[in-house]
Amino acid sequence: MAEANSSSSNAQLNEYISQYIEIRKRAEDKKKELQGLKNRRDALLDLLVYIKGQGCPTSSDLGVESVFPLVLGKAHSKFSITSVGMLPPEECFGFYNHSYIYPPGFKSRRKYNSSNRVEAKVLYYCQIRNVDGECIFEIRSSSGKVWSGKKEQAWSSFTSEFEKISFPSIESFFGLGHETVQKIIEELGDISVFSTYIPYKVRNRKGRKAKRDGEQ
């Protein structure tokens, strides 16, 4: 009798183990399937960003005839926009604040002092990326050095390489504060979904009013 019960228990245990192994296998298969879908999603996002980046603003949009790369600024502040990217999902709060929208896929480049003090100036390639829902800023120099991370982290890491830097923020270094760039970004789509963002025209109007009030 005891032997029969033991055999029954062993059979039941083996069945549970088999079920567990089967569930684990299904879970692993689903995990691989989800990873495949994620890879496809990322590839499609890259394609969309590429397509967005290749489209050029019209003369009516900018008031000037221009194509990407779009060269802006003067003298030492000159930079180029190579891709404007695309508007972030509205639930990704890290991609916007009251003054800026950070489009995933945004790319710019500028020539600036070398961080290694050996070369006079090098090219810096700037990019905004969406990494698992996080807004990642990346600066890559033509000499091969890379600074990457969240906004404050990337900027702190980059500026620590210089004794003095003539840009007050990572936004200014990327060119995101330029009037034309802000207007192009705002024209990518519906920006009203970004609850904390204040459109450039509104901020500019308030700034002019504050200046007039201060002069009175």
Tab-separated table of C-alpha atoms in Angstrom:
chain	number	residue	atom	x	y	z
A	1	MET	CA	0.000	0.000	0.000
A	2	ALA	CA	2.790	2.394	0.990
A	3	GLU	CA	4.668	1.468	-2.159
A	4	ALA	CA	1.583	2.220	-4.272
A	5	ASN	CA	1.168	5.612	-2.601
A	6	SER	CA	4.848	6.374	-3.189
A	7	SER	CA	4.554	5.481	-6.865
A	8	SER	CA	1.455	7.642	-7.174
A	9	SER	CA	3.235	10.579	-5.500
A	10	ASN	CA	6.255	10.180	-7.761
A	11	ALA	CA	4.042	10.071	-10.827
A	12	GLN	CA	2.224	13.213	-9.673
A	13	LEU	CA	5.539	14.936	-8.940
A	14	ASN	CA	6.849	14.009	-12.372
A	15	GLU	CA	3.675	15.398	-13.910
A	16	TYR	CA	4.114	18.686	-12.020
A	17	ILE	CA	7.735	18.878	-13.121
A	18	SER	CA	6.722	18.239	-16.728
A	19	GLN	CA	4.058	20.939	-16.497
A	20	TYR	CA	6.565	23.350	-14.955
A	21	ILE	CA	9.086	22.648	-17.719
A	22	GLU	CA	6.387	23.154	-20.341
A	23	ILE	CA	5.306	26.462	-18.768
A	24	ARG	CA	8.928	27.629	-18.602
A	25	LYS	CA	9.392	26.703	-22.252
A	26	ARG	CA	6.264	28.611	-23.268
A	27	ALA	CA	7.388	31.609	-21.213
A	28	GLU	CA	10.798	31.574	-22.901
A	29	ASP	CA	9.148	31.306	-26.322
A	30	LYS	CA	6.891	34.269	-25.499
A	31	LYS	CA	9.876	36.229	-24.252
A	32	LYS	CA	11.708	35.607	-27.525
A	33	GLU	CA	8.580	36.534	-29.464
A	34	LEU	CA	8.217	39.789	-27.518
A	35	GLN	CA	11.896	40.583	-28.057
A	36	GLY	CA	11.422	40.000	-31.767
A	37	LEU	CA	8.443	42.360	-31.803
A	38	LYS	CA	10.461	44.939	-29.870
A	39	ASN	CA	13.286	44.674	-32.403
A	40	ARG	CA	10.798	45.138	-35.238
A	41	ARG	CA	9.270	48.121	-33.447
A	42	ASP	CA	12.702	49.696	-32.978
A	43	ALA	CA	13.545	49.076	-36.629
A	44	LEU	CA	10.289	50.710	-37.724
A	45	LEU	CA	10.963	53.647	-35.398
A	46	ASP	CA	14.430	54.059	-36.896
A	47	LEU	CA	12.866	53.993	-40.358
A	48	LEU	CA	10.277	56.602	-39.382
A	49	VAL	CA	12.969	58.788	-37.852
A	50	TYR	CA	15.041	58.419	-41.010
A	51	ILE	CA	12.082	59.363	-43.204
A	52	LYS	CA	11.237	62.321	-40.974
A	53	GLY	CA	14.847	63.399	-40.987
A	54	GLN	CA	15.080	63.334	-44.764
A	55	GLY	CA	12.059	65.535	-45.300
A	56	CYS	CA	13.047	69.169	-45.552
A	57	PRO	CA	11.068	72.148	-44.236
A	58	THR	CA	9.473	74.213	-46.963
A	59	SER	CA	10.250	77.858	-47.631
A	60	SER	CA	6.844	78.803	-46.221
A	61	ASP	CA	7.669	76.921	-43.008
A	62	LEU	CA	10.992	78.630	-42.427
A	63	GLY	CA	10.809	81.766	-44.511
A	64	VAL	CA	13.969	80.629	-46.287
A	65	GLU	CA	14.800	77.977	-48.842
A	66	SER	CA	16.650	75.193	-47.059
A	67	VAL	CA	17.215	71.438	-46.954
A	68	PHE	CA	18.813	69.043	-44.506
A	69	PRO	CA	21.497	69.393	-43.401
A	70	LEU	CA	20.130	72.731	-42.263
A	71	VAL	CA	22.922	75.146	-41.310
A	72	LEU	CA	22.041	77.673	-38.604
A	73	GLY	CA	23.862	80.178	-36.429
A	74	LYS	CA	26.771	82.446	-37.198
A	75	ALA	CA	30.536	82.322	-36.740
A	76	HIS	CA	31.543	80.159	-33.753
A	77	SER	CA	27.899	79.332	-32.980
A	78	LYS	CA	27.223	77.776	-36.404
A	79	PHE	CA	25.754	74.264	-36.350
A	80	SER	CA	23.856	71.891	-38.642
A	81	ILE	CA	20.639	69.945	-38.145
A	82	THR	CA	20.869	66.614	-39.960
A	83	SER	CA	17.595	65.118	-38.697
A	84	VAL	CA	14.732	66.706	-36.786
A	85	GLY	CA	13.470	63.334	-35.537
A	86	MET	CA	9.855	62.843	-34.531
A	87	LEU	CA	7.584	63.910	-31.691
A	88	PRO	CA	7.835	61.671	-28.619
A	89	PRO	CA	4.826	59.781	-27.231
A	90	GLU	CA	2.862	62.106	-24.949
A	91	GLU	CA	3.259	59.738	-21.984
A	92	CYS	CA	7.064	60.017	-22.175
A	93	PHE	CA	7.351	62.976	-19.815
A	94	GLY	CA	11.144	62.941	-19.906
A	95	PHE	CA	11.074	64.085	-23.529
A	96	TYR	CA	9.646	67.544	-22.883
A	97	ASN	CA	9.382	70.334	-20.340
A	98	HIS	CA	8.013	73.886	-20.376
A	99	SER	CA	10.676	75.177	-22.793
A	100	TYR	CA	11.817	72.209	-24.885
A	101	ILE	CA	10.615	69.156	-26.751
A	102	TYR	CA	13.301	66.509	-27.231
A	103	PRO	CA	12.398	64.540	-30.395
A	104	PRO	CA	13.805	60.997	-30.573
A	105	GLY	CA	16.017	60.830	-33.640
A	106	PHE	CA	16.991	64.503	-33.488
A	107	LYS	CA	20.550	64.899	-34.775
A	108	SER	CA	22.838	67.889	-35.067
A	109	ARG	CA	26.524	68.556	-35.425
A	110	ARG	CA	28.851	71.432	-34.708
A	111	LYS	CA	32.556	72.206	-34.694
A	112	TYR	CA	33.924	73.140	-31.298
A	113	ASN	CA	37.079	73.067	-29.199
A	114	SER	CA	38.596	69.643	-28.703
A	115	SER	CA	38.239	68.164	-25.234
A	116	ASN	CA	41.702	66.586	-25.394
A	117	ARG	CA	43.440	69.943	-26.007
A	118	VAL	CA	45.578	68.299	-28.697
A	119	GLU	CA	43.445	69.235	-31.677
A	120	ALA	CA	42.232	72.798	-32.060
A	121	LYS	CA	38.648	71.926	-32.993
A	122	VAL	CA	36.725	68.762	-33.787
A	123	LEU	CA	33.246	67.894	-34.990
A	124	TYR	CA	30.684	66.877	-32.391
A	125	TYR	CA	27.726	64.753	-33.448
A	126	CYS	CA	24.712	65.166	-31.176
A	127	GLN	CA	21.740	62.838	-30.987
A	128	ILE	CA	18.612	62.297	-28.883
A	129	ARG	CA	17.575	58.671	-28.453
A	130	ASN	CA	14.679	56.813	-26.902
A	131	VAL	CA	16.152	53.951	-24.886
A	132	ASP	CA	13.415	51.917	-23.199
A	133	GLY	CA	11.351	55.066	-22.699
A	134	GLU	CA	14.275	57.097	-21.351
A	135	CYS	CA	15.432	60.293	-23.052
A	136	ILE	CA	19.124	59.768	-23.761
A	137	PHE	CA	21.432	62.514	-25.010
A	138	GLU	CA	24.529	61.433	-26.881
A	139	ILE	CA	27.527	63.506	-27.960
A	140	ARG	CA	30.117	61.825	-30.144
A	141	SER	CA	33.316	63.545	-31.234
A	142	SER	CA	35.026	62.967	-34.570
A	143	SER	CA	38.031	61.814	-32.553
A	144	GLY	CA	35.969	58.880	-31.267
A	145	LYS	CA	35.001	59.929	-27.745
A	146	VAL	CA	31.388	59.462	-26.611
A	147	TRP	CA	29.355	61.048	-23.812
A	148	SER	CA	25.923	59.539	-23.290
A	149	GLY	CA	23.198	59.435	-20.667
A	150	LYS	CA	20.251	61.359	-19.308
A	151	LYS	CA	20.401	65.099	-19.909
A	152	GLU	CA	22.148	66.197	-16.714
A	153	GLN	CA	24.448	63.180	-16.686
A	154	ALA	CA	25.565	63.583	-20.304
A	155	TRP	CA	26.103	67.337	-19.975
A	156	SER	CA	28.012	67.054	-16.709
A	157	SER	CA	30.233	64.340	-18.161
A	158	PHE	CA	30.873	66.359	-21.316
A	159	THR	CA	31.570	69.737	-19.689
A	160	SER	CA	33.924	68.176	-17.138
A	161	GLU	CA	36.350	67.660	-20.030
A	162	PHE	CA	36.728	71.421	-20.533
A	163	GLU	CA	38.221	74.151	-18.394
A	164	LYS	CA	35.638	76.532	-19.830
A	165	ILE	CA	32.730	76.027	-22.221
A	166	SER	CA	30.750	78.724	-24.004
A	167	PHE	CA	27.393	76.936	-23.907
A	168	PRO	CA	25.107	77.321	-20.878
A	169	SER	CA	23.207	74.065	-21.428
A	170	ILE	CA	23.060	70.871	-23.431
A	171	GLU	CA	20.043	72.289	-25.281
A	172	SER	CA	22.122	75.198	-26.568
A	173	PHE	CA	24.952	72.865	-27.593
A	174	PHE	CA	22.525	70.631	-29.504
A	175	GLY	CA	20.913	73.697	-31.103
A	176	LEU	CA	17.521	73.009	-29.536
A	177	GLY	CA	17.188	76.571	-28.277
A	178	HIS	CA	17.447	78.109	-31.742
A	179	GLU	CA	14.213	79.776	-32.843
A	180	THR	CA	14.108	77.985	-36.202
A	181	VAL	CA	14.727	74.592	-34.608
A	182	GLN	CA	11.953	75.125	-32.073
A	183	LYS	CA	9.539	76.123	-34.826
A	184	ILE	CA	10.419	73.070	-36.935
A	185	ILE	CA	9.910	70.755	-33.948
A	186	GLU	CA	6.555	72.351	-33.132
A	187	GLU	CA	5.438	71.758	-36.721
A	188	LEU	CA	6.088	68.004	-36.508
A	189	GLY	CA	2.579	67.420	-35.186
A	190	ASP	CA	0.123	68.148	-32.397
A	191	ILE	CA	2.115	69.624	-29.508
A	192	SER	CA	-0.977	70.367	-27.397
A	193	VAL	CA	-0.673	66.858	-25.906
A	194	PHE	CA	2.509	67.925	-24.104
A	195	SER	CA	0.792	69.395	-21.072
A	196	THR	CA	3.727	71.291	-19.559
A	197	TYR	CA	5.211	72.597	-22.803
A	198	ILE	CA	4.728	76.287	-23.612
A	199	PRO	CA	4.902	77.024	-27.366
A	200	TYR	CA	7.728	79.233	-28.568
A	201	LYS	CA	5.454	82.088	-29.665
A	202	VAL	CA	3.810	82.254	-26.247
A	203	ARG	CA	7.152	82.220	-24.427
A	204	ASN	CA	8.585	84.799	-26.801
A	205	ARG	CA	5.572	87.080	-26.360
A	206	LYS	CA	5.795	86.816	-22.579
A	207	GLY	CA	9.521	87.529	-22.753
A	208	ARG	CA	9.008	90.686	-24.807
A	209	LYS	CA	6.271	91.869	-22.453
A	210	ALA	CA	8.465	91.285	-19.398
A	211	LYS	CA	11.272	93.218	-21.075
A	212	ARG	CA	8.976	96.156	-21.858
A	213	ASP	CA	7.631	96.153	-18.303
A	214	GLY	CA	11.183	96.178	-16.979
A	215	GLU	CA	12.085	99.188	-19.098
A	216	GLN	CA	9.154	101.253	-17.845
